[in-house]
Short mmCIF file of N, CA, C and O in Angstrom, two decimals:
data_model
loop_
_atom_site.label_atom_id
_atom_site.label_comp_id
_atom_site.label_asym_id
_atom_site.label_seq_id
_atom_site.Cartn_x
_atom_site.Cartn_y
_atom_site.Cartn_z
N UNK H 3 6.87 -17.34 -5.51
CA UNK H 3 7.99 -17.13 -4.62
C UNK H 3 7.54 -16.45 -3.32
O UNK H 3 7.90 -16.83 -2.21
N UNK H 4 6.63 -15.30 -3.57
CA UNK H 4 5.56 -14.88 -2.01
C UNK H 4 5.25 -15.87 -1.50
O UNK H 4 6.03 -16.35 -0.67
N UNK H 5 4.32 -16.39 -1.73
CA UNK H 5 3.91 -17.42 -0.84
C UNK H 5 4.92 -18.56 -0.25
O UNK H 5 4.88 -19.14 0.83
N UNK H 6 5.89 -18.70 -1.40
CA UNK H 6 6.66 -19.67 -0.58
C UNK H 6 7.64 -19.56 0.95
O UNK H 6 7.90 -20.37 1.83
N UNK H 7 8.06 -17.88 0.66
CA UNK H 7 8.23 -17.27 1.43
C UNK H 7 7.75 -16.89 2.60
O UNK H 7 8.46 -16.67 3.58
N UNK H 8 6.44 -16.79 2.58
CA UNK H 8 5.30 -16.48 3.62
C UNK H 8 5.24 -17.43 4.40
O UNK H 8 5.15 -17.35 5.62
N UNK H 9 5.32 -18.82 3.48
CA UNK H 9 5.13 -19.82 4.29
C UNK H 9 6.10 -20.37 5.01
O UNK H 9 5.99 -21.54 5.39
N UNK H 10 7.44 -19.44 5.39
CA UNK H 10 9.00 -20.00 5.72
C UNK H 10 8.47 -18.90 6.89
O UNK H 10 8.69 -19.28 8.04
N UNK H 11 7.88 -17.72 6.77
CA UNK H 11 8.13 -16.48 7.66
C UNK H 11 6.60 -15.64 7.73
O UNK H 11 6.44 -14.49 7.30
N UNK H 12 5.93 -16.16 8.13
CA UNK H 12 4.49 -15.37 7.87
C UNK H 12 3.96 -14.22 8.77
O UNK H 12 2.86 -13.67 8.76
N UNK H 13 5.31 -13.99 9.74
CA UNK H 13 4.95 -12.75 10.59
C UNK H 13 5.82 -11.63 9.74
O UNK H 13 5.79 -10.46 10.14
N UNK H 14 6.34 -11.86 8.95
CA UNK H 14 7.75 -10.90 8.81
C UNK H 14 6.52 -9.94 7.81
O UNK H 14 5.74 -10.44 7.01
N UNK H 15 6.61 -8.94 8.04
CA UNK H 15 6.61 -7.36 7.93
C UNK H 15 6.86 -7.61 5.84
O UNK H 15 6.05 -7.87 4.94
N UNK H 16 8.09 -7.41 5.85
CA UNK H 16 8.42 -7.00 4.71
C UNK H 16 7.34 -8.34 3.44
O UNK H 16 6.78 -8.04 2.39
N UNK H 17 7.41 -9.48 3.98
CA UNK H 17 6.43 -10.57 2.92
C UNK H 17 5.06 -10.36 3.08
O UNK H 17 4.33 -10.80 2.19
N UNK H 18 4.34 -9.53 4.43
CA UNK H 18 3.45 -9.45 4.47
C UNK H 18 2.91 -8.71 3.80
O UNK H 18 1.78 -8.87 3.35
N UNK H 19 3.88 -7.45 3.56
CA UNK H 19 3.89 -6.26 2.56
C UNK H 19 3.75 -7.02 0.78
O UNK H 19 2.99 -6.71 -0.14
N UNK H 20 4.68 -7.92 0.86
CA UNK H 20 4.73 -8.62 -0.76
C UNK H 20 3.51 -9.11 -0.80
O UNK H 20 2.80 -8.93 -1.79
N UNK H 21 3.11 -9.79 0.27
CA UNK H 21 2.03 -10.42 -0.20
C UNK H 21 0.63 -9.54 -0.40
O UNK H 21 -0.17 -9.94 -1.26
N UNK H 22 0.39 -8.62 0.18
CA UNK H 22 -0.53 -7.70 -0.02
C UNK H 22 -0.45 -7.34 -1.13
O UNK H 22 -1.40 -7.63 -1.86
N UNK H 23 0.63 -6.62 -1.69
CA UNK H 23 0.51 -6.10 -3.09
C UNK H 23 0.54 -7.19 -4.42
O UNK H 23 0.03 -7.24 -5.53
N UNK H 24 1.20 -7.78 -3.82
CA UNK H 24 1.33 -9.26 -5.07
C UNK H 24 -0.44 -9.19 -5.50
O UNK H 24 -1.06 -8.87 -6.51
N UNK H 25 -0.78 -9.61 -4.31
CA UNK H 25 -2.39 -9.91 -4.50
C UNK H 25 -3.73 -8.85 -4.55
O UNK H 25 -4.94 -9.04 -4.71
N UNK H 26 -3.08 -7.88 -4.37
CA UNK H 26 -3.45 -6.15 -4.69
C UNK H 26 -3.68 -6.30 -6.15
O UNK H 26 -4.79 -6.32 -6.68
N UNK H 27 -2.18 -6.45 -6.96
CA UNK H 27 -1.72 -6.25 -8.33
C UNK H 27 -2.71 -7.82 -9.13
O UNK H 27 -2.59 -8.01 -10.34
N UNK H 28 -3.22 -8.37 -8.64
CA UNK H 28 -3.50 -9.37 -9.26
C UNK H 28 -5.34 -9.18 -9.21
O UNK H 28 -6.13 -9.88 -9.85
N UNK H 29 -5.69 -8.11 -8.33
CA UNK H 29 -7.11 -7.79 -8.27
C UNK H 29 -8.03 -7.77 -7.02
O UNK H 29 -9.01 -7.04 -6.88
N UNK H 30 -7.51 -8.77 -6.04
CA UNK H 30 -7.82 -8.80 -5.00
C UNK H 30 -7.73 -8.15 -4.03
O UNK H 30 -7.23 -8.72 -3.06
N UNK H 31 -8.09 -7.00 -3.91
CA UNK H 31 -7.25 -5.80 -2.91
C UNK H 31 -8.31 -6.54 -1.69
O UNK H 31 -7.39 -7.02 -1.03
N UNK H 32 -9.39 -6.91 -1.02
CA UNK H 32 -10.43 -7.18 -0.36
C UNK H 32 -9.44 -8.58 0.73
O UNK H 32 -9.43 -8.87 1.92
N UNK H 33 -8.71 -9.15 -0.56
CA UNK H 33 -7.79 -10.05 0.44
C UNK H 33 -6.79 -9.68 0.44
O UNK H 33 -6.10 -10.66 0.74
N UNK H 34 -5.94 -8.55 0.23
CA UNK H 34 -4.88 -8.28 0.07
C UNK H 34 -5.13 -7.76 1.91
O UNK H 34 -4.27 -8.28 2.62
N UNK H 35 -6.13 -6.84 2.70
CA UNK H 35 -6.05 -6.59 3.57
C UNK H 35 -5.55 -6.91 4.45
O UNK H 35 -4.81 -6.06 4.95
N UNK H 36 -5.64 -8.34 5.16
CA UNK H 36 -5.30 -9.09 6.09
C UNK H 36 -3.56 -8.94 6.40
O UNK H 36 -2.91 -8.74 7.43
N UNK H 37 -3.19 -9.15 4.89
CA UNK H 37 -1.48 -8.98 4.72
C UNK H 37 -0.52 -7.50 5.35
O UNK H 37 0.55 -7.32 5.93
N UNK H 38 -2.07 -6.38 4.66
CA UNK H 38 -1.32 -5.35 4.81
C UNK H 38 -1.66 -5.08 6.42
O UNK H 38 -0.73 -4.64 7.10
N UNK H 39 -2.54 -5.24 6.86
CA UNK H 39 -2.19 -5.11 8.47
C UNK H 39 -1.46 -5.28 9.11
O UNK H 39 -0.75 -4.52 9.77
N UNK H 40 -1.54 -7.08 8.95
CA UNK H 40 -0.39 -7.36 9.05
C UNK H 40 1.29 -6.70 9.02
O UNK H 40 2.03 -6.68 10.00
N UNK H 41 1.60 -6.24 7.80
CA UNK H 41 2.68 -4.92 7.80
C UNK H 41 2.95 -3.99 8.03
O UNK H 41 3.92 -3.29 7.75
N UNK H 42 1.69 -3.81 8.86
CA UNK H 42 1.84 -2.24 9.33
C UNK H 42 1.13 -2.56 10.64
O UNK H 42 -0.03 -2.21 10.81
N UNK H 43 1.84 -3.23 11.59
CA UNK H 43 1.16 -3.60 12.87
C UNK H 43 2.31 -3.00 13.72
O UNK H 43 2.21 -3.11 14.95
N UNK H 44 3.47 -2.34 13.17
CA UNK H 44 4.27 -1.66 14.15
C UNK H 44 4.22 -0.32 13.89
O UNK H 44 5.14 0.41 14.27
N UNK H 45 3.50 0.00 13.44
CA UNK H 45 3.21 1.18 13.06
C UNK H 45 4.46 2.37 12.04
O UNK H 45 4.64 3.57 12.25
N UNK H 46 5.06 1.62 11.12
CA UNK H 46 6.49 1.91 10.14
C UNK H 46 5.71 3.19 9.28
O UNK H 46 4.64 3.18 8.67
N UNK H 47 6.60 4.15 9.47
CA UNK H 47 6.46 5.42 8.69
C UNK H 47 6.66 5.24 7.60
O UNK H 47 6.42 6.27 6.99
N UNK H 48 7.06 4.28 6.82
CA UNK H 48 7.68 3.94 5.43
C UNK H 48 6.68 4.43 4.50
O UNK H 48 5.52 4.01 4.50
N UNK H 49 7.20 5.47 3.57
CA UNK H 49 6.28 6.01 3.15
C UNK H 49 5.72 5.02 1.61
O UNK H 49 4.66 5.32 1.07
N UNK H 50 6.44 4.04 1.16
CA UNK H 50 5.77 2.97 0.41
C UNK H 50 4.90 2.04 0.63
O UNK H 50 4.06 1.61 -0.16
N UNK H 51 5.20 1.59 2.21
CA UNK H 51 4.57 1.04 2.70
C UNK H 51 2.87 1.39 3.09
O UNK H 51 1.88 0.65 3.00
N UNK H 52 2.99 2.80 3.54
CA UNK H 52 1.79 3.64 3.60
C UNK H 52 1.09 4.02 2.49
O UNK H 52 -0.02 4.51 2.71
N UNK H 53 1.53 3.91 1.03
CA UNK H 53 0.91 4.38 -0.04
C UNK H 53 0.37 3.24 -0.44
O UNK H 53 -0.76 3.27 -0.93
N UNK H 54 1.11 1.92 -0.29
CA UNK H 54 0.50 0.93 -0.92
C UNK H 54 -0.97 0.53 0.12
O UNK H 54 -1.76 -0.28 -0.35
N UNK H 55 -1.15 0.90 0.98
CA UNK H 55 -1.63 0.27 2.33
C UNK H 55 -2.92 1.13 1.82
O UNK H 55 -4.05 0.65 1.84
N UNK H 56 -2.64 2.33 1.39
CA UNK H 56 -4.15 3.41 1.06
C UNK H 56 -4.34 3.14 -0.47
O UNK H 56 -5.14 3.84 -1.10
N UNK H 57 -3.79 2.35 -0.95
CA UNK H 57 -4.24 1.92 -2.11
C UNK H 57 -4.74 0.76 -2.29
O UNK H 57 -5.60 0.42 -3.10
N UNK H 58 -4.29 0.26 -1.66
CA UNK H 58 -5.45 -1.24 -1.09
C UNK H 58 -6.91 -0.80 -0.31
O UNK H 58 -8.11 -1.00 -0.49
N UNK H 59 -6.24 -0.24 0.44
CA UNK H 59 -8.03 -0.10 1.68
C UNK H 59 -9.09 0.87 0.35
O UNK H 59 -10.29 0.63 0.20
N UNK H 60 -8.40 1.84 -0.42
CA UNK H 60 -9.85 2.52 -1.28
C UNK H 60 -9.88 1.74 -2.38
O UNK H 60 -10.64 2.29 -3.17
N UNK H 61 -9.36 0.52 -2.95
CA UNK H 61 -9.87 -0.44 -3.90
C UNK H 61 -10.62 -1.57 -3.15
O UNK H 61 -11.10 -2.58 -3.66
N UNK H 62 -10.63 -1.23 -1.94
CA UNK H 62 -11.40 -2.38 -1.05
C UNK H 62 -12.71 -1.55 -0.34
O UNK H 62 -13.42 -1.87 0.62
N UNK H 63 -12.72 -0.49 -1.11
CA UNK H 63 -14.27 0.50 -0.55
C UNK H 63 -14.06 1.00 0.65
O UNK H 63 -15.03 1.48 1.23
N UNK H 64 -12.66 1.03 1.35
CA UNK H 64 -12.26 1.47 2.48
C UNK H 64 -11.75 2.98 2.26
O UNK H 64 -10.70 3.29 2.83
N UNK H 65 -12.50 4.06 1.36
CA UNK H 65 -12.22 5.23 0.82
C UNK H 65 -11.08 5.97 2.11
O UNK H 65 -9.86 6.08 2.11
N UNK H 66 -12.29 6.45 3.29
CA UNK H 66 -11.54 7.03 3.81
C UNK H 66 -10.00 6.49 4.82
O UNK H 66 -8.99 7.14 5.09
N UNK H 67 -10.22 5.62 5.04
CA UNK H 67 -8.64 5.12 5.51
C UNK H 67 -8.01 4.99 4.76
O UNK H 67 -6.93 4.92 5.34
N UNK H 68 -7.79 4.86 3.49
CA UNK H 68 -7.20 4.39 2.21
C UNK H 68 -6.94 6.14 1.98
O UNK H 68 -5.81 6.52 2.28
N UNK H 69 -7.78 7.04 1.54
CA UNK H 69 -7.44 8.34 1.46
C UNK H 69 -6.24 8.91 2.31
O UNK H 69 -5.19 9.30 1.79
N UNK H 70 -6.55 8.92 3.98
CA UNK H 70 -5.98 9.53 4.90
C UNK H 70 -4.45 8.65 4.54
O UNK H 70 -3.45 9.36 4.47
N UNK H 71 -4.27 7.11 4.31
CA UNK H 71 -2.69 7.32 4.28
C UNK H 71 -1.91 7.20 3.05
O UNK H 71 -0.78 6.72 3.05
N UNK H 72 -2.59 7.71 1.86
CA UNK H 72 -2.39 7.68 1.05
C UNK H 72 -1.58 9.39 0.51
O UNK H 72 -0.91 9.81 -0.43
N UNK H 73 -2.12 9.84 1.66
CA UNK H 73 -1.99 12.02 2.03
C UNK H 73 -0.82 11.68 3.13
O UNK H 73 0.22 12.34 3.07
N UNK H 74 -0.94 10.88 3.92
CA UNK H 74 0.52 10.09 4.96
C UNK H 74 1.83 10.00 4.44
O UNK H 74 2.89 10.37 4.95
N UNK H 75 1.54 9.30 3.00
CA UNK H 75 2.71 8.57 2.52
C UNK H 75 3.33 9.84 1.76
O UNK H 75 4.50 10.20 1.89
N UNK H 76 2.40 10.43 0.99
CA UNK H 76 2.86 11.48 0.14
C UNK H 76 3.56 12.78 0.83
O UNK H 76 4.41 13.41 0.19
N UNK H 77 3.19 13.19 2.19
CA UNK H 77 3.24 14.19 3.06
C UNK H 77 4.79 13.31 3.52
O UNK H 77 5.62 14.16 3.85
N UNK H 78 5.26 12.13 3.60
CA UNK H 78 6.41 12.05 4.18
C UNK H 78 7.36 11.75 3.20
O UNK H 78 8.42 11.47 3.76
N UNK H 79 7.46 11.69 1.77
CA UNK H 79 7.94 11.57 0.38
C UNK H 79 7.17 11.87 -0.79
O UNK H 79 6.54 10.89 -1.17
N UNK H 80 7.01 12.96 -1.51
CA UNK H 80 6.75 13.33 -2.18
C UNK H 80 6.98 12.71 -3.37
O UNK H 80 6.15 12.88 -4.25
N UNK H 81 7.99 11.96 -3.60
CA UNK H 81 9.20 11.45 -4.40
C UNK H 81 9.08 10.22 -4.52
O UNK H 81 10.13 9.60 -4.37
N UNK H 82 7.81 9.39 -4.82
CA UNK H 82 7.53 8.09 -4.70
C UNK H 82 8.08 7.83 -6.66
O UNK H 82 8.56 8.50 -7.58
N UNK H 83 7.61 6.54 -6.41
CA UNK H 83 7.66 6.22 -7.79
C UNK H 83 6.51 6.58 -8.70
O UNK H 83 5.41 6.86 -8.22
N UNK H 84 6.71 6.58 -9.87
CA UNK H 84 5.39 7.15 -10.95
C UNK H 84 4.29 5.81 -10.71
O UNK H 84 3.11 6.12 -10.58
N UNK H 85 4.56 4.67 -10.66
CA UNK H 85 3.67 3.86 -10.40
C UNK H 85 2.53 4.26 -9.41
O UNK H 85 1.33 4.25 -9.70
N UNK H 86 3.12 4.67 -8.08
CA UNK H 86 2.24 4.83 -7.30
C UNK H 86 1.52 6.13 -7.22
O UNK H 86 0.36 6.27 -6.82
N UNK H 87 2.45 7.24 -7.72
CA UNK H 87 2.17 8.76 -7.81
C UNK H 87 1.09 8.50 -8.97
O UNK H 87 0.63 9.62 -8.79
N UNK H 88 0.39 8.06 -9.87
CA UNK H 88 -0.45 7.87 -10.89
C UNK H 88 -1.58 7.23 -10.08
O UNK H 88 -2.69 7.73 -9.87
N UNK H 89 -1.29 6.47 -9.82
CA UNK H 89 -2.43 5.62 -9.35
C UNK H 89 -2.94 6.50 -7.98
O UNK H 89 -4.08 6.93 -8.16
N UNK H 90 -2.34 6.90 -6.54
CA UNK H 90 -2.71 7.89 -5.87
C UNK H 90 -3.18 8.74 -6.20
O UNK H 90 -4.15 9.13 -5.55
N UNK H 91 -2.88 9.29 -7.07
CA UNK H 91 -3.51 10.84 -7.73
C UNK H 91 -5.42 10.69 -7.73
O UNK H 91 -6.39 11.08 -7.08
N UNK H 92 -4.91 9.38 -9.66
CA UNK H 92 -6.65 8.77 -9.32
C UNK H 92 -7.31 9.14 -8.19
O UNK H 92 -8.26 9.93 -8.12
N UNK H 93 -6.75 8.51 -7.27
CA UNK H 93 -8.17 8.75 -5.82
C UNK H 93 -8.03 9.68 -5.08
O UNK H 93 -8.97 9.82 -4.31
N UNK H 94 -6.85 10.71 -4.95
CA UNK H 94 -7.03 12.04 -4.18
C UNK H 94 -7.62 12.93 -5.00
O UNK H 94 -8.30 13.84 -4.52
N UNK H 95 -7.41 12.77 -6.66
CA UNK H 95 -8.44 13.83 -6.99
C UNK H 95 -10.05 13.66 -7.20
O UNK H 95 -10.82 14.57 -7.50
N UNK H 96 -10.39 12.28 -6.97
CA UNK H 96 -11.74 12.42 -6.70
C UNK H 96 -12.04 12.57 -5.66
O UNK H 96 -13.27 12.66 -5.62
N UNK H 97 -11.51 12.69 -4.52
CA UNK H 97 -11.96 13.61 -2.94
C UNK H 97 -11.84 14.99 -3.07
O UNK H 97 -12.44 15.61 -2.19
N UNK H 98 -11.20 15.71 -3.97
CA UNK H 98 -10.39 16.75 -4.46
C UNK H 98 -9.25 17.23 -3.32
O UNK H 98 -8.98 18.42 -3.12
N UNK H 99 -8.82 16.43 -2.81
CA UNK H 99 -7.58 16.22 -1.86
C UNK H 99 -6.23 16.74 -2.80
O UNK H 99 -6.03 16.04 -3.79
N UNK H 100 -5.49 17.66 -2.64
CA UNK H 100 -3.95 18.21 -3.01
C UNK H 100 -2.99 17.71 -2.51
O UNK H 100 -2.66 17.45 -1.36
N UNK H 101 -2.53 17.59 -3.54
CA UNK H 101 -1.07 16.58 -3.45
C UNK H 101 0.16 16.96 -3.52
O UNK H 101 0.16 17.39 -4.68
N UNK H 102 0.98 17.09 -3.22
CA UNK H 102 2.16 17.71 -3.32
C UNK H 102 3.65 17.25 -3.77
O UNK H 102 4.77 17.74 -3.79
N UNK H 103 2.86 15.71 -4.23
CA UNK H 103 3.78 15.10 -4.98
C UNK H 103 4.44 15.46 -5.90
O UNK H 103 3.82 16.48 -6.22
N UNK H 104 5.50 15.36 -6.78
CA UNK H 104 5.94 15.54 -7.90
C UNK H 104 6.10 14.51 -8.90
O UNK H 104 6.27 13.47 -8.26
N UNK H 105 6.16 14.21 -10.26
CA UNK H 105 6.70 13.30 -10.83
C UNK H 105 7.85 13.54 -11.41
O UNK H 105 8.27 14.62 -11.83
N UNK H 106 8.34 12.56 -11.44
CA UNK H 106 10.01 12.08 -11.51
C UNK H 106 10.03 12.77 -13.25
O UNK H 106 11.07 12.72 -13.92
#
């Protein structure tokens, strides 16, 4: 349904976002990149948007950009979902980076 979508609207922001993580969640974070730039080419404070974006770039060996908005997303919602608050954690505590997240 992403892709079919993508292929109706391939500038739009919000599919570019689906499609990054679709293909994030499936293993490919290395091509998931292109997408997430793509979604974040207006520069959107969305703090899901920013967590997923630093969770792609440090599964793509892109540690430190992937770190820095991964401390972005959390610093502007604390209050993410456990999905992502678990998986973030993983990689801020191997920088030993503090988090100030909470879980739900």
């Amino acid at each position: 349904h992403a892709q079919a979508e993508y292929s109706r609207r391939p500038d739009n922001i919000e599919i570019n976002e689906l499609m990054a993580w679709t293909i994030y969640k499936q293993g490919d974070a290395e091509k998931a990149i292109p997408y997430i730039e793509k979604a974040m080419r207006t520069g959107s404070q969305n703090p899901t948007l920013l967590c997923r974006a630093g969770l792609i770039y440090c599964n793509a060996n892109q540690s430190d950009k992937g770190i820095a908005l991964l401390q972005q997303s959390w610093n502007i919602n604390p209050y993410m979902s456990d999905d992502l608050l678990h998986e973030s954690q993983a990689f801020l505590s191997k920088k030993g980076t503090a988090m100030a997240a909470v879980s739900k």
